Amino acid sequence: MWGTMEKVGPIYMSTIYRNSPLPRYYQLKEIMRERVRAGEWKPGDLIPSERELGETYGISRMTARQAITDLVNEGLFYREQGKGTFVSRNKITQQLIRLTGFTEDIRARGQQPSTKVLSAQMSPANEVTAERLRIQTGQIVFYLQRLRLADGEPLAIESSQLSFKGCEKLLEEDLEQNSLYRLLETKYGLPPMEAEQELEAGLAGNEEAQLLKIPVGSSVLFTRRTTYTDRNQPIEYAKSVYCGNKYTFYTHMKREQLVP
Ligand code: GLP
């Protein structure tokens, strides 16, 4: 079999088997995956270069490159131009069962959330927003665009539009230091209680790539969320773009009735 792990102290030794029916790049992928799983290569670590891997495992650079590229595409590694390839952080899981905000999601995994406000202004709602927020097209809403980061690393761009009586007061809030959901709940008496969300796969355009510090054309996840308060009143319609390789969306499903 391939890449048999032989535990030597805290390190795992592994070999590429020449006679294995499994392609060599595949065996190397499994070896590298195990190094990450075992905690030997930690998030943020620079992995060995193609040349080093080639020398260590007695394979060609091309084979090493193929294994690395596959793991980059799977999100286990990420490349930084001119610097090398690094181990990604574990993906952030956004629960699709419990309604949580960005700040909660990031704190739940022990990271420090932060926010850069890109725009905060009053602006007229377009047709789609008006429909989602059940208001008239052209009605003035609070528009907020934020870059969301975890431990200083950009993860998402969120464009929110909020409509409720007195929403213009949000202009005076410090939205870099405060969670929007928390403010709505504690200061405005409008706790976000329910939401509808759509997910769509896509590719980063110029502006998104620049803000998220990822190459143009990287995979991203677009979400559109309408959030309601306990009185079933829509208060926020938000469009977000998440770095595709850093997020997992989790949902739990139950079958209502078994087909006879
Ligand atoms: C999520 C949603 C946004 C919402 C945000 C609130 O990320 N996609 O619609 O505005 O959470 O997060 P916070 O409370 O950290 O401002």
Coordinates of N, CA and C and ligand atoms in Angstrom, one line a residue, residues 94 100-105 115 146 148 158 160 178-182 197 223 225 227 236-240 242 247, ligand 1:
Q94 N -19.9 28.0 9.0 CA -21.0 28.8 9.3 C -22.2 27.9 9.4
T100 N -26.3 33.0 13.3 CA -25.2 33.7 14.0 C -24.6 34.8 13.1
G101 N -23.9 35.7 13.7 CA -23.3 36.8 12.9 C -21.8 36.5 12.8
F102 N -21.2 37.3 12.0 CA -19.7 37.1 11.7 C -18.9 37.1 13.0
T103 N -19.1 38.1 13.9 CA -18.4 38.1 15.1 C -18.5 36.8 15.9
E104 N -19.7 36.3 16.0 CA -19.9 35.1 16.8 C -19.2 33.9 16.1
D105 N -19.3 33.8 14.8 CA -18.7 32.7 14.0 C -17.1 32.7 14.2
T115 N -13.1 44.5 11.8 CA -13.9 45.0 10.7 C -13.3 46.3 10.1
R146 N -18.7 46.4 4.6 CA -17.6 46.1 5.5 C -16.7 45.0 5.0
R148 N -14.5 42.1 6.4 CA -14.5 41.3 7.7 C -13.2 40.5 7.7
E158 N -18.9 42.3 3.1 CA -20.4 42.2 3.4 C -21.0 43.6 3.1
S160 N -24.5 45.3 3.5 CA -25.8 45.2 4.2 C -26.6 46.4 3.9
N178 N -18.0 47.5 16.9 CA -19.2 46.8 17.4 C -19.8 45.8 16.4
S179 N -20.3 44.8 16.9 CA -21.0 43.8 16.1 C -22.4 44.4 15.7
L180 N -22.8 44.3 14.5 CA -24.1 44.9 14.1 C -25.2 44.1 14.8
Y181 N -25.1 42.8 14.8 CA -26.2 42.0 15.4 C -26.4 42.4 16.9
R182 N -25.2 42.6 17.5 CA -25.3 42.9 19.0 C -25.9 44.3 19.2
Q197 N -31.3 32.5 3.6 CA -30.0 32.7 3.0 C -29.8 31.8 1.7
T223 N -23.2 35.0 -0.8 CA -24.4 34.7 0.0 C -25.4 35.9 0.0
R225 N -28.6 37.2 2.3 CA -29.3 36.9 3.5 C -30.3 38.0 3.9
T227 N -32.6 39.1 7.0 CA -32.7 38.8 8.4 C -33.9 39.5 9.0
E236 N -32.6 43.5 7.7 CA -31.4 43.6 7.0 C -31.4 42.7 5.7
Y237 N -30.9 43.2 4.6 CA -30.7 42.4 3.4 C -29.2 42.6 3.1
A238 N -28.5 41.5 3.2 CA -27.0 41.5 3.1 C -26.5 40.6 2.0
K239 N -25.6 41.2 1.2 CA -24.9 40.4 0.1 C -23.5 40.3 0.6
S240 N -23.0 39.1 0.6 CA -21.6 38.9 1.1 C -20.8 38.0 0.1
Y242 N -17.5 35.5 0.3 CA -16.6 34.9 1.2 C -15.5 34.2 0.4
Y247 N -14.2 28.8 4.0 CA -15.5 28.6 4.6 C -16.1 27.3 4.3
Ligands
GLP1 C1 -23.2 37.7 8.9 C2 -24.2 38.1 7.9 C3 -24.5 39.6 7.8 C4 -24.5 40.2 9.1 C5 -23.3 39.8 9.9 C6 -23.4 40.4 11.3 O1 -21.9 37.6 8.4 N1 -23.9 37.5 6.5 O2 -25.7 39.7 7.1 O3 -24.6 41.6 8.9 O4 -23.2 38.5 10.1 O5 -22.2 40.3 11.9 P1 -21.7 41.2 13.1 O6 -22.7 41.0 14.2 O7 -20.4 40.6 13.4 O8 -21.7 42.6 12.6

